Short mmCIF file of C-alpha atoms and ligand atoms in Angstrom, two decimals:
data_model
loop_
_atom_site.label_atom_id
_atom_site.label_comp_id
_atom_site.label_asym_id
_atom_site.label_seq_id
_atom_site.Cartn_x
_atom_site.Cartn_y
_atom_site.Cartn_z
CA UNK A 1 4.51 318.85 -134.58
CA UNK A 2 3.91 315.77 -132.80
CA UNK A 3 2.04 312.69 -133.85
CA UNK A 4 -0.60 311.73 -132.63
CA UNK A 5 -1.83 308.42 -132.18
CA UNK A 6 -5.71 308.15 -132.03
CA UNK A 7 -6.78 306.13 -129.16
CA UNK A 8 -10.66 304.48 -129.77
CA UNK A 9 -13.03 304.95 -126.50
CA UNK A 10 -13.61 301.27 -126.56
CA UNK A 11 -11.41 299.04 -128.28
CA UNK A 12 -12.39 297.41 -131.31
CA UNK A 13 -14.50 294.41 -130.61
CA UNK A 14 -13.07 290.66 -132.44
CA UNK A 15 -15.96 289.75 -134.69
CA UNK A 16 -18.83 287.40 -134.10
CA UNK A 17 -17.60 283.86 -135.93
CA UNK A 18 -20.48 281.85 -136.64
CA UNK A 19 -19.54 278.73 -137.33
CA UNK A 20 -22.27 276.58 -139.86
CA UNK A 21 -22.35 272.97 -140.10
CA UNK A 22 -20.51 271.82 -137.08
CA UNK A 23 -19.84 268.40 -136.43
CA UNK A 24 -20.65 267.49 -132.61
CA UNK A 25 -19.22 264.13 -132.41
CA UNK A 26 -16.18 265.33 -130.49
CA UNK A 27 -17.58 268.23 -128.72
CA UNK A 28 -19.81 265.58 -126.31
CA UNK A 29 -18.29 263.48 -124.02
CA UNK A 30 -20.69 260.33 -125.48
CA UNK A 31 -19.55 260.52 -129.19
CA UNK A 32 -22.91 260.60 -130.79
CA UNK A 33 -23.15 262.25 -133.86
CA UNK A 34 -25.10 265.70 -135.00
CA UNK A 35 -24.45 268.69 -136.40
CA UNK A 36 -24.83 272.06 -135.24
CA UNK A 37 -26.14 274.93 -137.97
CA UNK A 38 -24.73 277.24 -136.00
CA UNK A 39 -21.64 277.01 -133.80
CA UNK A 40 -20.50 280.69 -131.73
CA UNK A 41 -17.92 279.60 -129.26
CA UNK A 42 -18.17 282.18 -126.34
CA UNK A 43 -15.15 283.95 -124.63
CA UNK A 44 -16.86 286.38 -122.60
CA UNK A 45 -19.98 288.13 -121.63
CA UNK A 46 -20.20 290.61 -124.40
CA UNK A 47 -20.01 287.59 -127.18
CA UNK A 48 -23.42 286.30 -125.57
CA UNK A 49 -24.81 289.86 -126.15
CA UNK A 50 -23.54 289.83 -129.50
CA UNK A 51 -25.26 286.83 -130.36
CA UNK A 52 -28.64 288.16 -128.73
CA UNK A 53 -28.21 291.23 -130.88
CA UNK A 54 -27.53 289.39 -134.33
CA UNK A 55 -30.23 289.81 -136.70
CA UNK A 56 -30.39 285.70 -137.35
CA UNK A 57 -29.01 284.61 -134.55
CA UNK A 58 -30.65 286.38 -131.59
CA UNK A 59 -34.27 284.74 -132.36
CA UNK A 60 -33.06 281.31 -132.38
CA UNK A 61 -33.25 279.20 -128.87
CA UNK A 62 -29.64 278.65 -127.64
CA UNK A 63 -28.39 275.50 -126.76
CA UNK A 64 -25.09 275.90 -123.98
CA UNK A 65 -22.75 273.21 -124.55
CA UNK A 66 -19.59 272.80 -121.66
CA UNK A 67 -17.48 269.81 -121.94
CA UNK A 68 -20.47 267.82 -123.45
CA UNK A 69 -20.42 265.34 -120.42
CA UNK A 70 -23.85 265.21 -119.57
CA UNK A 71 -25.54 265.79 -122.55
CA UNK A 72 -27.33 262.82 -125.18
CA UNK A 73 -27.44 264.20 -128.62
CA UNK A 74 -30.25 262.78 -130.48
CA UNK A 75 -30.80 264.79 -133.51
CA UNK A 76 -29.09 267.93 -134.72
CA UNK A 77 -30.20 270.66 -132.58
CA UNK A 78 -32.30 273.32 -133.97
CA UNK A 79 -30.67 275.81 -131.60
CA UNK A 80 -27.87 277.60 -132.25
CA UNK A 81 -25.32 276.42 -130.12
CA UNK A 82 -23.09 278.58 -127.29
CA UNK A 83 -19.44 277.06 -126.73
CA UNK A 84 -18.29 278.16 -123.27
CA UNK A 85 -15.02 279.04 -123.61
CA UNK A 86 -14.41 281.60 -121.23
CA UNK A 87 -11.02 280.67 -119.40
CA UNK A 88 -8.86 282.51 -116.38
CA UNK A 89 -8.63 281.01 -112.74
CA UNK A 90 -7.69 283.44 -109.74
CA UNK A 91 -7.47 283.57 -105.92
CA UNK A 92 -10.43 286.45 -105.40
CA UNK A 93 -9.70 286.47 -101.76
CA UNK A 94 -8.03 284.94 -98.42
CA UNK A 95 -9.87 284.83 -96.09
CA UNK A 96 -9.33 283.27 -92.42
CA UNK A 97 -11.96 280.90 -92.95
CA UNK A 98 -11.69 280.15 -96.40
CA UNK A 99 -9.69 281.03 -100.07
CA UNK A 100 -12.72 282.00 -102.52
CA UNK A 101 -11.09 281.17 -106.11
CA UNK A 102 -12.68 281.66 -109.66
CA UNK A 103 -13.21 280.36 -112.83
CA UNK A 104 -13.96 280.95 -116.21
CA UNK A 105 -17.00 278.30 -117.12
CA UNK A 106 -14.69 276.88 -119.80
CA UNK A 107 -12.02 276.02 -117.61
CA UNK A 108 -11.70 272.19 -117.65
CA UNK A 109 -12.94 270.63 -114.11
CA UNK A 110 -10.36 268.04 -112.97
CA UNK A 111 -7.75 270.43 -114.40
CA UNK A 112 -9.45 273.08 -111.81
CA UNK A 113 -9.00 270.80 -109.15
CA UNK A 114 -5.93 269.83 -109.69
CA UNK A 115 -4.41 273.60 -109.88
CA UNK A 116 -6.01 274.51 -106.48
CA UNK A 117 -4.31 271.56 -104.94
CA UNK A 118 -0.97 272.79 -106.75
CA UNK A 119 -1.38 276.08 -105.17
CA UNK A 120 -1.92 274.52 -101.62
CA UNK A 121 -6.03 275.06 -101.32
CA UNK A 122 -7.09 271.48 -100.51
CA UNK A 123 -11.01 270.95 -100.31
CA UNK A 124 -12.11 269.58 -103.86
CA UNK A 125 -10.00 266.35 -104.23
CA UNK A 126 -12.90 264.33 -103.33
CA UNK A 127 -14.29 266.03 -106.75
CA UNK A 128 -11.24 264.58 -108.87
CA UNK A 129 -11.50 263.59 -112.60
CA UNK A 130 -14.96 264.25 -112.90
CA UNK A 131 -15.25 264.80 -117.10
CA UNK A 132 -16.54 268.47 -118.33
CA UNK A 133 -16.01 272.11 -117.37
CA UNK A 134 -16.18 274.08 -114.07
CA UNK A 135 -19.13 276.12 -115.54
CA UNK A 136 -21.29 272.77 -116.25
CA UNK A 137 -20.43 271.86 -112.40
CA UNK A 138 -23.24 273.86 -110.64
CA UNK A 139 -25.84 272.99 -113.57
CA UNK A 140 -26.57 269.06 -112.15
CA UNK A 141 -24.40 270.01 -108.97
CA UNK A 142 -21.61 267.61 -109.78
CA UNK A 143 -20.90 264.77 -106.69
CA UNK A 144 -18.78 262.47 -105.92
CA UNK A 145 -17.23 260.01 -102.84
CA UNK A 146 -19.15 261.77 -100.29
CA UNK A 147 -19.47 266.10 -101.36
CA UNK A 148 -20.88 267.88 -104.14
CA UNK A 149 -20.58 271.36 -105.35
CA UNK A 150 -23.19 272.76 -103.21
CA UNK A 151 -20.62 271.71 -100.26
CA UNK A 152 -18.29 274.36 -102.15
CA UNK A 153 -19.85 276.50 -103.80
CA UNK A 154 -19.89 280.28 -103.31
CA UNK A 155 -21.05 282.49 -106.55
CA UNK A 156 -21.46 282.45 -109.79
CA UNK A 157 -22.09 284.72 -112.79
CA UNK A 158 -24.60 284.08 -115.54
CA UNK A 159 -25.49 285.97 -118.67
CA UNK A 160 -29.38 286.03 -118.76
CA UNK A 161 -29.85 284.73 -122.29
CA UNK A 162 -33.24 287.53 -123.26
CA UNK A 163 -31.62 290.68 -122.03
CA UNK A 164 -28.46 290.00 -121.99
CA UNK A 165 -28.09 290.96 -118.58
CA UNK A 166 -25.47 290.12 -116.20
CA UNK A 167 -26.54 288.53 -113.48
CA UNK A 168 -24.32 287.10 -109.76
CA UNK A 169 -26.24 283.63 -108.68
CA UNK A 170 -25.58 282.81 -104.63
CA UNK A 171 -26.30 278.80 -103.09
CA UNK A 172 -29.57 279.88 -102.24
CA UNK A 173 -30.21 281.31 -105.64
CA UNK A 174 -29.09 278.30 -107.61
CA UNK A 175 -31.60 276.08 -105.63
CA UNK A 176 -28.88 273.17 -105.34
CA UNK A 177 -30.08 269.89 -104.37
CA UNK A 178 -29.28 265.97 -105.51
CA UNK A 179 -27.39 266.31 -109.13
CA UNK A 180 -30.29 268.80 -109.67
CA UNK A 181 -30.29 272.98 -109.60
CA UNK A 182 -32.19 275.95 -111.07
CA UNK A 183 -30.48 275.50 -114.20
CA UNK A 184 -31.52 272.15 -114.62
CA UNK A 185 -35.43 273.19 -115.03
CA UNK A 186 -37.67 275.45 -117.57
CA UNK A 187 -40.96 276.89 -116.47
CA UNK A 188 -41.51 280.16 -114.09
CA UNK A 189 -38.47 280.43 -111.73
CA UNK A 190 -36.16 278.02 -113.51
CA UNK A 191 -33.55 278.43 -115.95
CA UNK A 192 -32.94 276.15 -118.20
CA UNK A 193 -32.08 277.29 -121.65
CA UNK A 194 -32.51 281.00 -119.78
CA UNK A 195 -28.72 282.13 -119.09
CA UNK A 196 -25.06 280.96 -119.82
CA UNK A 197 -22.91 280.41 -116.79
CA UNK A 198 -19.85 282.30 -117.43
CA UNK A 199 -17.39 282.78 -114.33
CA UNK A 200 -17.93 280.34 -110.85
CA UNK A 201 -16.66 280.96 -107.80
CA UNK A 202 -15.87 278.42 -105.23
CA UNK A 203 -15.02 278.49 -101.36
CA UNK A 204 -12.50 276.16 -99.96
CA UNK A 205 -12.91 276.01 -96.08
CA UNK A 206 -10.25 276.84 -93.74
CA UNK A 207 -9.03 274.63 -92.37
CA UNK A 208 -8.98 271.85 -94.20
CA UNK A 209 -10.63 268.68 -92.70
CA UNK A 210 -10.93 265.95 -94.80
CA UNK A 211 -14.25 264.23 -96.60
CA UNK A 212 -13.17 259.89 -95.63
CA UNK A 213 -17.34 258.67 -95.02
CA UNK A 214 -18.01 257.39 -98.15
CA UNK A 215 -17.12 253.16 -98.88
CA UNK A 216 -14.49 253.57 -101.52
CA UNK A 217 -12.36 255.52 -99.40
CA UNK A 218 -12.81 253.97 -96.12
CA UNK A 219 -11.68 250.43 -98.04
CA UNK A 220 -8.40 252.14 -99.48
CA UNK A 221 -7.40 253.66 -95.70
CA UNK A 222 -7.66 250.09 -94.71
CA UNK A 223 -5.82 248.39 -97.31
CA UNK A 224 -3.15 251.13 -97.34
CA UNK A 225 -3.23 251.83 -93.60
CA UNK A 226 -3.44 255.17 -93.60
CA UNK A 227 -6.43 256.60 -91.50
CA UNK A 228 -4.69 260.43 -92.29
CA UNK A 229 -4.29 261.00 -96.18
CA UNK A 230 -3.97 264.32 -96.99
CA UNK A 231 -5.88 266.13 -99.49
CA UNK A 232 -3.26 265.02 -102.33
CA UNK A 233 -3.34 261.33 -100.94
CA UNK A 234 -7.29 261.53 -101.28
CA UNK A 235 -7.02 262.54 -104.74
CA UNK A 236 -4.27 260.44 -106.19
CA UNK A 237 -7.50 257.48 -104.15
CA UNK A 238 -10.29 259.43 -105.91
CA UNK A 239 -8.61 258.70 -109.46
CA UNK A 240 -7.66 255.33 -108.68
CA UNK A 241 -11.24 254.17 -107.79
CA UNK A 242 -12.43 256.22 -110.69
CA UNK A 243 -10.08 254.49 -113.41
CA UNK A 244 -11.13 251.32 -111.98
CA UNK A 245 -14.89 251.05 -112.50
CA UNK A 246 -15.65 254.33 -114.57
CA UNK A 247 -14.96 254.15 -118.39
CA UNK A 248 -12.56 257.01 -119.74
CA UNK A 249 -14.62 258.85 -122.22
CA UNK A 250 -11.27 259.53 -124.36
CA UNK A 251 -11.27 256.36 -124.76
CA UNK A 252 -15.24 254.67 -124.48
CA UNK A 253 -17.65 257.59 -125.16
CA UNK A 254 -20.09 258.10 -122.25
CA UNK A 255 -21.81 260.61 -120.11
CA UNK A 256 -20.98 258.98 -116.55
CA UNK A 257 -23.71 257.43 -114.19
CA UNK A 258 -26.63 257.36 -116.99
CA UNK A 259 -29.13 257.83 -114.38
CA UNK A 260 -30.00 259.38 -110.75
CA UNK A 261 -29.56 257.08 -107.91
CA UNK A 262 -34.03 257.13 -106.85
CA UNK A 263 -34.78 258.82 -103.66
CA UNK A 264 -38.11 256.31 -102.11
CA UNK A 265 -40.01 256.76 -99.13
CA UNK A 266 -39.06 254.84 -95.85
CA UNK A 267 -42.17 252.86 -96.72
CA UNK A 268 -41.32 251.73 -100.09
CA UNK A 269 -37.84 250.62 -98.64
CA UNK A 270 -38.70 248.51 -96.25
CA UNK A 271 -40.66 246.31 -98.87
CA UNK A 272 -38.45 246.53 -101.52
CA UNK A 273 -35.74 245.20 -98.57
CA UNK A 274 -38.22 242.45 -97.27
CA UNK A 275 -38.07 241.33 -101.55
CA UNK A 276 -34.47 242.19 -101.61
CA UNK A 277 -32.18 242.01 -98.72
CA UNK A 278 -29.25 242.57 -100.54
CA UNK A 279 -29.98 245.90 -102.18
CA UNK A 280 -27.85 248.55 -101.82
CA UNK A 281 -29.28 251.65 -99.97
CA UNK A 282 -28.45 254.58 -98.06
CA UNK A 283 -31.04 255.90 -95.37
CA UNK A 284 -31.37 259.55 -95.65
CA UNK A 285 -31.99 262.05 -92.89
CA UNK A 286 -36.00 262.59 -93.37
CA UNK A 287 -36.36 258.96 -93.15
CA UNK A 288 -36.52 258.42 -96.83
CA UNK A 289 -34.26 256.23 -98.41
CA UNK A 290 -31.40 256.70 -101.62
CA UNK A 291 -31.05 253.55 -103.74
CA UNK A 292 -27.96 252.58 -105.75
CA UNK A 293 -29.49 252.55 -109.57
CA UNK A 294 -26.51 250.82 -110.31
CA UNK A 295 -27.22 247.93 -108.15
CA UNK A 296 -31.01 247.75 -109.34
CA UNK A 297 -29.74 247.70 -112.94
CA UNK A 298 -27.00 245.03 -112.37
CA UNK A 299 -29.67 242.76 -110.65
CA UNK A 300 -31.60 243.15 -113.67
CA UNK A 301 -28.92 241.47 -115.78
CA UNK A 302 -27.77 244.38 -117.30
CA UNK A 303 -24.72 244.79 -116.92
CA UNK A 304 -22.21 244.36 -120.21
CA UNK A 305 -25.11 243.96 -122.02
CA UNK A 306 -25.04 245.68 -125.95
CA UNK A 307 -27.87 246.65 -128.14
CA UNK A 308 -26.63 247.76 -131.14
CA UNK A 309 -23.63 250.05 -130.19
CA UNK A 310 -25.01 251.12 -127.27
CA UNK A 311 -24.12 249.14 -124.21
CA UNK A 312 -23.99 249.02 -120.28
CA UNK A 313 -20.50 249.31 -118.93
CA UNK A 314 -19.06 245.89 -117.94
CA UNK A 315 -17.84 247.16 -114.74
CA UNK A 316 -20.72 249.78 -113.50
CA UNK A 317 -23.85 248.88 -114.81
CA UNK A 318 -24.83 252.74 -114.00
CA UNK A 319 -22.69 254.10 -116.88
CA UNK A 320 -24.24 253.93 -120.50
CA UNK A 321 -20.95 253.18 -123.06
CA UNK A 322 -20.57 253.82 -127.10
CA UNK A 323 -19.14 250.78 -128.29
CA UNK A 324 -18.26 252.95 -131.32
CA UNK A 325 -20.62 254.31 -133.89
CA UNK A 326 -23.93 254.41 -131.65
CA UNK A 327 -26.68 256.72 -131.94
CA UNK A 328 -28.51 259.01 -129.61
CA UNK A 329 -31.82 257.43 -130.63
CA UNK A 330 -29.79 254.07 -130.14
CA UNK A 331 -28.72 254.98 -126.52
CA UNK A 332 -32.19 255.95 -125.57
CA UNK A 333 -33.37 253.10 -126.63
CA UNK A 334 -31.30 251.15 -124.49
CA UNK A 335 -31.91 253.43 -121.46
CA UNK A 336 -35.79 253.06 -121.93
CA UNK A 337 -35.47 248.97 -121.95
CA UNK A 338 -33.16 249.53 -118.69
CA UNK A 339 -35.91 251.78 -116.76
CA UNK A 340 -38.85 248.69 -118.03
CA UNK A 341 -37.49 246.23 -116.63
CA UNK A 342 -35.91 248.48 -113.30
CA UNK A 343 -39.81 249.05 -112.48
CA UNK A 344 -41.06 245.68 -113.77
CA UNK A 345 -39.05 244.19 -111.37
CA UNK A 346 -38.68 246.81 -108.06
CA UNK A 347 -41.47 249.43 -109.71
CA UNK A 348 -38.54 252.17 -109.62
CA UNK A 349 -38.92 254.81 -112.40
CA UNK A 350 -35.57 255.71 -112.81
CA UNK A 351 -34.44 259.13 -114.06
CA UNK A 352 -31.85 259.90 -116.73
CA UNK A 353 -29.36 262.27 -115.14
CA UNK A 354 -27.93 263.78 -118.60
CA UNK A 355 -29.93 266.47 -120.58
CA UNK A 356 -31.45 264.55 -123.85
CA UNK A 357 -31.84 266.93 -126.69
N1 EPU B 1 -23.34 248.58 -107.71
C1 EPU B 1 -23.62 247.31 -108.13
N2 EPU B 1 -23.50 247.04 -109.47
C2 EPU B 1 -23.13 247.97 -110.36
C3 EPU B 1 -22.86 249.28 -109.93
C4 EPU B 1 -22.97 249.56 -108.57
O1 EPU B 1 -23.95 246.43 -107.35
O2 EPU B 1 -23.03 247.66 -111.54
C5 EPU B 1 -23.38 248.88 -106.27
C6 EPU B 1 -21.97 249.10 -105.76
O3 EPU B 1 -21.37 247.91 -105.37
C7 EPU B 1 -22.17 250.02 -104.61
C8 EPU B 1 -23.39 250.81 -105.00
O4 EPU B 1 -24.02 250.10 -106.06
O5 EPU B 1 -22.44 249.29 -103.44
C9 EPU B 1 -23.08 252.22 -105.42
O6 EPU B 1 -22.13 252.21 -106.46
P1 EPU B 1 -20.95 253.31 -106.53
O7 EPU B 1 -20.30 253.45 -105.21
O8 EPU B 1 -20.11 252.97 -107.71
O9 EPU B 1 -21.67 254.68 -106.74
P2 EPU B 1 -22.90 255.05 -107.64
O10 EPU B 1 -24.10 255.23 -106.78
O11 EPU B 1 -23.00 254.07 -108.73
C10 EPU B 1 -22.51 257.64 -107.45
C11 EPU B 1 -22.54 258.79 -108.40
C12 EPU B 1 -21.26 258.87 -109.19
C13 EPU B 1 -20.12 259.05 -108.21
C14 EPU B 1 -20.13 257.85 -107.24
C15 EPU B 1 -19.10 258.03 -106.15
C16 EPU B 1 -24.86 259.14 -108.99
C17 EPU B 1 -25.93 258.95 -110.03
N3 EPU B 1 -23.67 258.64 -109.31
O12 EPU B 1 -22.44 256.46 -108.24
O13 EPU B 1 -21.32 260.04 -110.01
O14 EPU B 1 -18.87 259.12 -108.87
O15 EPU B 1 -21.40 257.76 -106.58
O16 EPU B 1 -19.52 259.01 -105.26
O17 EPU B 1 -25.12 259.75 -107.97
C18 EPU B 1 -21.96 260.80 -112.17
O18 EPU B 1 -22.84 261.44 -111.62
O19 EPU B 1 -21.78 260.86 -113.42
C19 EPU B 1 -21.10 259.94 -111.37
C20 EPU B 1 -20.18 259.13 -111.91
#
């Protein structure tokens, strides 16, 4: 007789861990402190459905926390919270026009772009050392030195967060626009708080041709004379201008530019130019015009400024800082006496670009 070695239809399943009481101090990029009652830290699709199926858990709203980069804790969150930490990174496909390569949302960002550099797929080193995870990246549609994810984007998939469906999202479907996508609003059609981004895929254009418009990196062809970087040149530039005016959140908690740079008619430009010659704007192709917040803040005296432990980086008055031992409440604070005297003095309402919860 032979033995026989039972083989289960579908292998057993690793069991829900529900974590209770879970400090978030090091799980946001800012370092503000709250706790999370419930903590499931998600590997896969079918850990989402087991969390919609859990007799406690399922009726709870969820709260989907990626790198914690763009997020202001201000109180413990009454949601149970998803971890995304669903990893893997492939080439899906060669094509002649393009290599389509994916990621698991919990794969860390600057480490993705890195890796597809390493592997000799240039096209997101403009993107470099951007804090937070490759499935937070289509959420505000993450931008930097002249492209943004849109410009790269091809897929992604998303567990719907009721059903527990699986769902594939195209560009069109994710409604991309200026650090702003479906995912980023609640109400009919959006989806906010509605599904957990799980796998994204992205589509690096063949050939390569590089991204050199934007100030930063015109400045550094000039000073190094070299009008032809390659991809690797542009990134090594990328992460050089970053570590110069943006603060490291390893080492200065903060969520990067606190607020959206404010889109204003050509109207309102021209008279906010006649006041102030000097400000900083870039004409946009309907005629309207995109001001640099950072500027308007700045010329408000902002900059390096601290109230309480909250502060206004002392070398980019966009980026909100954590001296050490700040508050959520203490941060918004601050940001609300920034966007008073913004419009008191240019009658801008600027917009936090971070989710406050
Ligand atoms: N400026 C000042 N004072 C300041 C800060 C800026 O005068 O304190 C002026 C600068 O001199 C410059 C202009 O404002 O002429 C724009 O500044 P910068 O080039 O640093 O870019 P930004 O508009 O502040 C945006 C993104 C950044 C992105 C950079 C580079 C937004 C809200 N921010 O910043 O994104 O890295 O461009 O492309 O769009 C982020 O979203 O978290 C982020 C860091």
């Amino acid at each position: 007789m032979t033995s026989q070695t039972r083989i289960p239809a579908h292998p057993p399943a690793h069991p829900l861990e529900i974590e209770q009481g879970v400090s978030l101090r090091e799980l946001n990029t800012f370092g503000l402190p709250a706790v999370a009652r419930a903590l499931v830290r998600v590997r896969g699709d079918a850990d989402v459905r087991r969390v919609l199926d859990h007799p406690d858990l399922g009726r709870l709203p969820k709260l989907v926390l990626g790198g914690g980069s763009n997020l202001v804790l201000t109180r413990d969150p009454e949601a149970v919270v998803l971890r995304v930490e669903v990893t893997g990174r492939r080439l899906v496909e060669e094509r002649p026009d393009a290599w389509i390569v994916e990621f698991g949302a919990g794969e860390n960002w600057h480490e993705a772009v890195a890796w597809t550099l390493d592997q000799g797929w240039p096209g997101l080193e403009n993107l470099a050392l951007i804090p937070g995870t490759v499935g937070a990246s289509p959420v505000q549609n993450i931008g930097a030195y002249g492209l943004e994810l849109a410009d790269r984007f091809d897929s992604l998939d998303a567990v719907d967060l009721v059903t527990g469906r699986g769902v594939t999202l195209d560009a069109r479907a994710c409604a991309f626009g200026y650090r702003d996508s479906v995912f980023k609003h609640g109400g009919f059609g959006g989806l906010a708080g509605k599904s957990l981004i799980t796998r994204v895929r992205l589509r690096l254009p063949r050939p390569w041709t590089p991204v050199l418009g934007y100030l930063d990196l015109e400045r550094r062809m000039a000073d190094t004379g070299n009008p032809h970087p390659d991809a690797r040149t542009i990134f090594d530039w990328v992460c050089a201008i970053r570590r110069d005016k943006l603060p490291d959140p390893a080492q200065i908690g903060n969520a990067g530019s606190f607020f959206k740079n404010p889109v204003v008619s050509a109207e309102q430009c021209r008279d906010i130019i006649a006041r102030d010659p000097h400000i900083v704007h870039y004409p946009l192709a309907d005629g309207s015009c995109k001001l640099a917040a950072g500027w308007l803040i700045d010329a408000c005296g902002w900059k390096g400024k601290r109230v309480g432990h909250a502060g206004v980086y002392d070398k980019q008055a966009l980026v909100l800082v954590n001296h050490g031992g700040a508050t959520g409440a203490e941060v918004v604070t601050l940001a609300r006496a920034i966007q008073e005297s913004v419009y008191g003095r240019f009658g801008i309402r600027l917009e936090p670009e971070p989710v406050v919860v």
